[in-house]
Amino acid sequence: MTISHLFLWLTAAIWGLAFVAQSVGMESIGPYTFNAVRFTLAALSMLPLAYLLERHRKSDFGLTLKAGMMTGLVLFSGATLQQIGLLYTSTANAGFITAMYMLFVPIIGLFLKHTIERHTWLGIFLALGGLYFLTIGPNLTIQKGDGLELIGAIFWAVHVLLIGFYSRKVPIISYSIVQFVVVALLSWILAFSAEQPTWHGIQLSWLPLLYTGVASSALAFSLQILGQKNVSPSAAALILSTEAVFAAIGGWWLMNEVLSILELMGCVLIFIGMIISQWPRQTRATKPVL
């Protein structure tokens, strides 16, 4: 294992354990307030990176602003649904269902005239079977929290596609900061409209907020950039997909969450589906034209 692989493993662990922090953090404040403070801290923590890495880069400010605002609206939807969903479901469920975004990306890509390879279809079907075991209860009903996380996963998939489209056109860190500011502003509006945020409540949740606002944004973002420099995209995706596993481990270790046999089976099928869909494929070498 190289240092680049280690950086990616650390990124996956930080993101996975963030589900625990998100759940624990809502013991003193509501979901909108949590996201408002979290993404405010995230935007602030990214400013030094923007200064260090992008201060000399020439870019289209208008395009960066437009891209960040559009992507920020999608990020706000996904983050809000995820945060509210954690009020009604376990961190393991939230982690594995959210990770389904990796499989929703190629499905949404069909509407953009992309093609899906056979191994990806196999991964999708396995994950859907796992989703059934993980979330579907008696009378074919889905729990409220799991349903919110599933809808949120669709927004996360759209978010990935938007980032893939804009990341080569605008400076990525400045682009991320605009997204975070959009999410923070919208969350503050909802927090003051639907909740009663207090400084005391925020102080009680300072550690989860600091973790999700700084560690899972600026720190994890930096580790991801460093890690992906020397690791293939497919291998990086495989490592980062273990975020869901770290979420389940964190829920069991720190919150005493226990999964049933069917739920464990569902998690395993979803994880296998993600692995199969992201597994690197060797391409045949083409004969050079002389």
Short mmCIF file of C-alpha atoms in Angstrom, two decimals:
data_model
loop_
_atom_site.label_atom_id
_atom_site.label_comp_id
_atom_site.label_asym_id
_atom_site.label_seq_id
_atom_site.Cartn_x
_atom_site.Cartn_y
_atom_site.Cartn_z
CA MET A 1 0.00 0.00 0.00
CA THR A 2 1.37 3.42 -0.98
CA ILE A 3 0.94 6.69 0.89
CA SER A 4 -1.62 7.71 -1.75
CA HIS A 5 -3.75 4.66 -0.96
CA LEU A 6 -3.46 5.47 2.73
CA PHE A 7 -4.74 9.00 2.11
CA LEU A 8 -7.81 7.59 0.33
CA TRP A 9 -8.48 5.10 3.13
CA LEU A 10 -8.28 7.95 5.64
CA THR A 11 -10.71 9.97 3.51
CA ALA A 12 -13.21 7.09 3.45
CA ALA A 13 -12.89 6.65 7.23
CA ILE A 14 -13.40 10.37 7.89
CA TRP A 15 -16.48 10.48 5.67
CA GLY A 16 -17.91 7.28 7.14
CA LEU A 17 -17.50 8.38 10.75
CA ALA A 18 -19.09 11.71 9.83
CA PHE A 19 -22.45 9.91 9.82
CA VAL A 20 -21.96 9.23 13.52
CA ALA A 21 -21.05 12.86 14.16
CA GLN A 22 -24.08 14.03 12.20
CA SER A 23 -26.38 11.81 14.26
CA VAL A 24 -24.85 12.68 17.64
CA GLY A 25 -24.74 16.38 16.79
CA MET A 26 -28.53 16.57 16.57
CA GLU A 27 -28.97 15.76 20.26
CA SER A 28 -28.77 19.49 21.02
CA ILE A 29 -29.72 21.21 17.75
CA GLY A 30 -32.04 20.56 14.81
CA PRO A 31 -30.97 19.26 11.38
CA TYR A 32 -31.19 22.65 9.66
CA THR A 33 -29.11 24.36 12.34
CA PHE A 34 -26.58 21.53 12.22
CA ASN A 35 -26.15 21.88 8.45
CA ALA A 36 -26.05 25.67 8.69
CA VAL A 37 -23.14 25.65 11.13
CA ARG A 38 -21.46 22.67 9.47
CA PHE A 39 -21.33 24.20 6.01
CA THR A 40 -20.40 27.62 7.37
CA LEU A 41 -17.36 25.98 8.98
CA ALA A 42 -16.73 24.00 5.78
CA ALA A 43 -16.63 27.16 3.66
CA LEU A 44 -14.34 28.92 6.13
CA SER A 45 -12.01 25.92 6.41
CA MET A 46 -11.61 25.79 2.61
CA LEU A 47 -10.53 29.43 2.29
CA PRO A 48 -6.85 28.73 3.21
CA LEU A 49 -6.74 25.98 0.55
CA ALA A 50 -8.14 28.34 -2.06
CA TYR A 51 -5.52 30.94 -1.16
CA LEU A 52 -2.63 28.47 -1.20
CA LEU A 53 -3.57 26.56 -4.35
CA GLU A 54 -5.64 28.88 -6.52
CA ARG A 55 -4.60 32.47 -5.83
CA HIS A 56 -2.51 32.66 -9.01
CA ARG A 57 -4.97 30.79 -11.24
CA LYS A 58 -6.94 32.80 -13.76
CA SER A 59 -10.58 31.76 -13.96
CA ASP A 60 -14.01 32.88 -15.04
CA PHE A 61 -15.53 34.22 -11.82
CA GLY A 62 -19.03 34.37 -13.31
CA LEU A 63 -18.92 30.74 -14.41
CA THR A 64 -17.52 29.65 -11.04
CA LEU A 65 -20.33 31.49 -9.26
CA LYS A 66 -23.01 30.09 -11.56
CA ALA A 67 -21.66 26.54 -11.31
CA GLY A 68 -21.30 26.76 -7.53
CA MET A 69 -24.81 28.09 -7.03
CA MET A 70 -26.40 25.45 -9.25
CA THR A 71 -24.43 22.62 -7.67
CA GLY A 72 -24.99 24.11 -4.21
CA LEU A 73 -28.78 23.82 -4.63
CA VAL A 74 -28.38 20.10 -5.38
CA LEU A 75 -25.93 19.67 -2.50
CA PHE A 76 -28.36 21.46 -0.18
CA SER A 77 -31.13 19.03 -1.16
CA GLY A 78 -28.97 15.96 -0.65
CA ALA A 79 -27.45 17.17 2.62
CA THR A 80 -30.81 18.23 4.05
CA LEU A 81 -32.51 14.93 3.23
CA GLN A 82 -29.54 13.02 4.64
CA GLN A 83 -29.50 15.02 7.87
CA ILE A 84 -33.26 14.71 8.46
CA GLY A 85 -33.14 11.03 7.55
CA LEU A 86 -30.60 10.41 10.32
CA LEU A 87 -33.31 11.35 12.82
CA TYR A 88 -35.23 8.23 11.82
CA THR A 89 -32.65 5.64 10.77
CA SER A 90 -29.31 4.21 11.85
CA THR A 91 -25.91 5.44 10.71
CA ALA A 92 -25.29 2.10 8.97
CA ASN A 93 -28.50 2.39 6.94
CA ALA A 94 -27.74 6.02 6.13
CA GLY A 95 -24.20 5.16 5.04
CA PHE A 96 -25.08 2.24 2.79
CA ILE A 97 -28.17 3.86 1.26
CA THR A 98 -26.30 7.09 0.59
CA ALA A 99 -23.53 5.06 -1.07
CA MET A 100 -26.13 3.95 -3.63
CA TYR A 101 -25.41 7.24 -5.39
CA MET A 102 -22.50 5.44 -7.06
CA LEU A 103 -25.04 3.22 -8.81
CA PHE A 104 -27.54 5.97 -9.52
CA VAL A 105 -24.87 7.91 -11.45
CA PRO A 106 -24.80 5.48 -14.42
CA ILE A 107 -28.61 5.12 -14.32
CA ILE A 108 -29.06 8.89 -14.58
CA GLY A 109 -26.38 8.83 -17.25
CA LEU A 110 -28.73 6.79 -19.45
CA PHE A 111 -30.86 9.93 -19.86
CA LEU A 112 -27.70 11.71 -21.02
CA LYS A 113 -27.16 8.99 -23.65
CA HIS A 114 -24.40 7.28 -21.71
CA THR A 115 -24.01 3.50 -21.86
CA ILE A 116 -23.91 1.06 -18.94
CA GLU A 117 -21.60 -1.94 -19.07
CA ARG A 118 -22.80 -5.41 -18.09
CA HIS A 119 -20.81 -5.56 -14.86
CA THR A 120 -22.38 -2.26 -13.80
CA TRP A 121 -25.88 -3.66 -14.39
CA LEU A 122 -24.96 -6.68 -12.26
CA GLY A 123 -23.77 -4.38 -9.49
CA ILE A 124 -26.98 -2.34 -9.69
CA PHE A 125 -29.22 -5.41 -9.40
CA LEU A 126 -27.24 -6.79 -6.45
CA ALA A 127 -27.40 -3.43 -4.69
CA LEU A 128 -31.15 -3.16 -5.30
CA GLY A 129 -31.56 -6.59 -3.72
CA GLY A 130 -29.50 -5.42 -0.77
CA LEU A 131 -31.59 -2.27 -0.52
CA TYR A 132 -34.70 -4.44 -0.25
CA PHE A 133 -33.27 -6.46 2.66
CA LEU A 134 -31.95 -3.33 4.36
CA THR A 135 -34.99 -1.09 4.14
CA ILE A 136 -38.22 -2.88 3.20
CA GLY A 137 -40.35 -3.84 6.19
CA PRO A 138 -43.65 -5.74 6.58
CA ASN A 139 -46.31 -5.07 3.94
CA LEU A 140 -43.60 -3.85 1.56
CA THR A 141 -43.21 -0.53 3.37
CA ILE A 142 -40.03 1.51 3.60
CA GLN A 143 -39.09 3.32 6.79
CA LYS A 144 -39.27 7.13 6.71
CA GLY A 145 -35.58 7.68 7.40
CA ASP A 146 -34.48 5.13 4.81
CA GLY A 147 -36.81 6.68 2.24
CA LEU A 148 -35.34 10.14 2.85
CA GLU A 149 -31.80 8.78 2.54
CA LEU A 150 -32.73 7.03 -0.73
CA ILE A 151 -34.16 10.21 -2.27
CA GLY A 152 -31.09 12.03 -1.00
CA ALA A 153 -28.85 9.51 -2.77
CA ILE A 154 -30.41 10.56 -6.08
CA PHE A 155 -29.41 14.15 -5.36
CA TRP A 156 -25.89 12.99 -4.45
CA ALA A 157 -25.70 11.25 -7.84
CA VAL A 158 -26.77 14.43 -9.64
CA HIS A 159 -24.19 16.28 -7.56
CA VAL A 160 -21.46 13.93 -8.79
CA LEU A 161 -22.51 14.46 -12.41
CA LEU A 162 -22.51 18.25 -12.01
CA ILE A 163 -19.06 18.18 -10.42
CA GLY A 164 -17.82 15.97 -13.25
CA PHE A 165 -19.13 18.53 -15.76
CA TYR A 166 -17.85 21.71 -14.08
CA SER A 167 -14.65 20.54 -12.34
CA ARG A 168 -12.57 20.93 -15.52
CA LYS A 169 -14.00 24.36 -16.27
CA VAL A 170 -13.60 26.14 -12.92
CA PRO A 171 -11.13 26.08 -9.99
CA ILE A 172 -12.38 23.18 -7.89
CA ILE A 173 -11.72 24.63 -4.42
CA SER A 174 -13.36 27.99 -5.15
CA TYR A 175 -16.20 26.06 -6.77
CA SER A 176 -16.59 24.01 -3.57
CA ILE A 177 -16.59 27.11 -1.39
CA VAL A 178 -19.46 28.63 -3.38
CA GLN A 179 -21.41 25.38 -2.96
CA PHE A 180 -20.85 25.37 0.80
CA VAL A 181 -21.91 29.02 1.11
CA VAL A 182 -25.14 28.30 -0.78
CA VAL A 183 -25.93 25.33 1.49
CA ALA A 184 -25.08 27.34 4.61
CA LEU A 185 -27.28 30.31 3.64
CA LEU A 186 -30.28 28.15 2.74
CA SER A 187 -29.84 26.09 5.91
CA TRP A 188 -29.67 29.23 8.07
CA ILE A 189 -32.93 30.45 6.50
CA LEU A 190 -34.64 27.15 7.32
CA ALA A 191 -33.06 27.03 10.77
CA PHE A 192 -34.46 30.41 11.78
CA SER A 193 -37.81 29.63 10.12
CA ALA A 194 -38.47 26.12 11.47
CA GLU A 195 -36.17 25.82 14.49
CA GLN A 196 -34.92 27.98 17.31
CA PRO A 197 -31.12 27.82 17.07
CA THR A 198 -29.31 28.86 20.23
CA TRP A 199 -25.64 29.48 20.91
CA HIS A 200 -25.87 27.11 23.87
CA GLY A 201 -27.15 24.28 21.67
CA ILE A 202 -24.41 24.91 19.13
CA GLN A 203 -21.79 24.88 21.90
CA LEU A 204 -23.06 21.49 23.12
CA SER A 205 -22.57 20.09 19.60
CA TRP A 206 -19.22 21.76 18.98
CA LEU A 207 -17.23 18.54 18.48
CA PRO A 208 -19.56 16.90 15.87
CA LEU A 209 -19.86 20.26 14.11
CA LEU A 210 -16.11 20.75 14.06
CA TYR A 211 -15.58 17.22 12.79
CA THR A 212 -18.14 17.43 9.97
CA GLY A 213 -17.39 21.05 9.14
CA VAL A 214 -13.60 20.87 9.05
CA ALA A 215 -12.38 17.26 9.07
CA SER A 216 -14.87 15.90 6.51
CA SER A 217 -14.50 18.94 4.25
CA ALA A 218 -11.11 20.66 4.15
CA LEU A 219 -9.07 17.79 5.63
CA ALA A 220 -10.77 14.98 3.71
CA PHE A 221 -10.82 17.08 0.54
CA SER A 222 -7.05 17.63 0.80
CA LEU A 223 -6.40 13.93 1.45
CA GLN A 224 -8.59 12.98 -1.52
CA ILE A 225 -6.69 15.33 -3.84
CA LEU A 226 -3.32 13.99 -2.65
CA GLY A 227 -4.50 10.38 -2.84
CA GLN A 228 -6.02 10.52 -6.31
CA LYS A 229 -2.88 11.99 -7.84
CA ASN A 230 -1.19 8.58 -7.97
CA VAL A 231 -4.16 6.18 -7.87
CA SER A 232 -6.37 5.24 -10.81
CA PRO A 233 -9.98 6.57 -10.72
CA SER A 234 -11.45 3.06 -10.48
CA ALA A 235 -9.20 2.06 -7.59
CA ALA A 236 -9.91 5.35 -5.84
CA ALA A 237 -13.66 4.81 -6.22
CA LEU A 238 -13.33 1.32 -4.74
CA ILE A 239 -11.50 2.62 -1.68
CA LEU A 240 -13.85 5.57 -1.18
CA SER A 241 -16.87 3.26 -1.39
CA THR A 242 -15.81 1.78 1.97
CA GLU A 243 -17.18 4.99 3.50
CA ALA A 244 -20.40 3.03 4.10
CA VAL A 245 -18.54 0.29 5.96
CA PHE A 246 -16.86 2.86 8.23
CA ALA A 247 -20.29 4.38 8.92
CA ALA A 248 -21.60 0.98 10.03
CA ILE A 249 -18.52 0.32 12.18
CA GLY A 250 -18.82 3.76 13.74
CA GLY A 251 -22.51 3.23 14.52
CA TRP A 252 -21.78 -0.13 16.16
CA TRP A 253 -18.69 1.05 18.05
CA LEU A 254 -19.75 4.52 19.18
CA MET A 255 -23.56 4.31 19.25
CA ASN A 256 -24.17 0.63 20.06
CA GLU A 257 -26.25 0.15 16.91
CA VAL A 258 -26.98 -3.47 16.01
CA LEU A 259 -28.18 -4.72 12.62
CA SER A 260 -30.44 -7.72 12.11
CA ILE A 261 -29.36 -10.65 9.94
CA LEU A 262 -31.47 -9.37 7.03
CA GLU A 263 -30.06 -5.86 7.41
CA LEU A 264 -26.51 -7.22 7.47
CA MET A 265 -27.29 -9.23 4.34
CA GLY A 266 -28.60 -6.07 2.71
CA CYS A 267 -25.42 -4.15 3.59
CA VAL A 268 -23.24 -6.93 2.20
CA LEU A 269 -25.19 -7.07 -1.09
CA ILE A 270 -25.06 -3.30 -1.52
CA PHE A 271 -21.33 -3.29 -0.85
CA ILE A 272 -20.70 -6.17 -3.27
CA GLY A 273 -22.81 -4.38 -5.87
CA MET A 274 -20.73 -1.22 -5.49
CA ILE A 275 -17.47 -3.20 -5.73
CA ILE A 276 -18.58 -5.02 -8.90
CA SER A 277 -19.82 -1.83 -10.57
CA GLN A 278 -16.56 0.03 -9.82
CA TRP A 279 -14.11 -2.83 -10.40
CA PRO A 280 -11.41 -1.87 -12.92
CA ARG A 281 -11.75 -3.53 -16.30
CA GLN A 282 -8.77 -4.32 -18.48
CA THR A 283 -9.08 -3.08 -22.03
CA ARG A 284 -7.64 -4.98 -24.93
CA ALA A 285 -4.56 -3.47 -26.41
CA THR A 286 -5.22 -2.15 -29.90
CA LYS A 287 -2.81 -2.94 -32.68
CA PRO A 288 -0.93 0.17 -33.75
CA VAL A 289 -1.53 1.40 -37.25
CA LEU A 290 1.73 1.42 -39.24
#
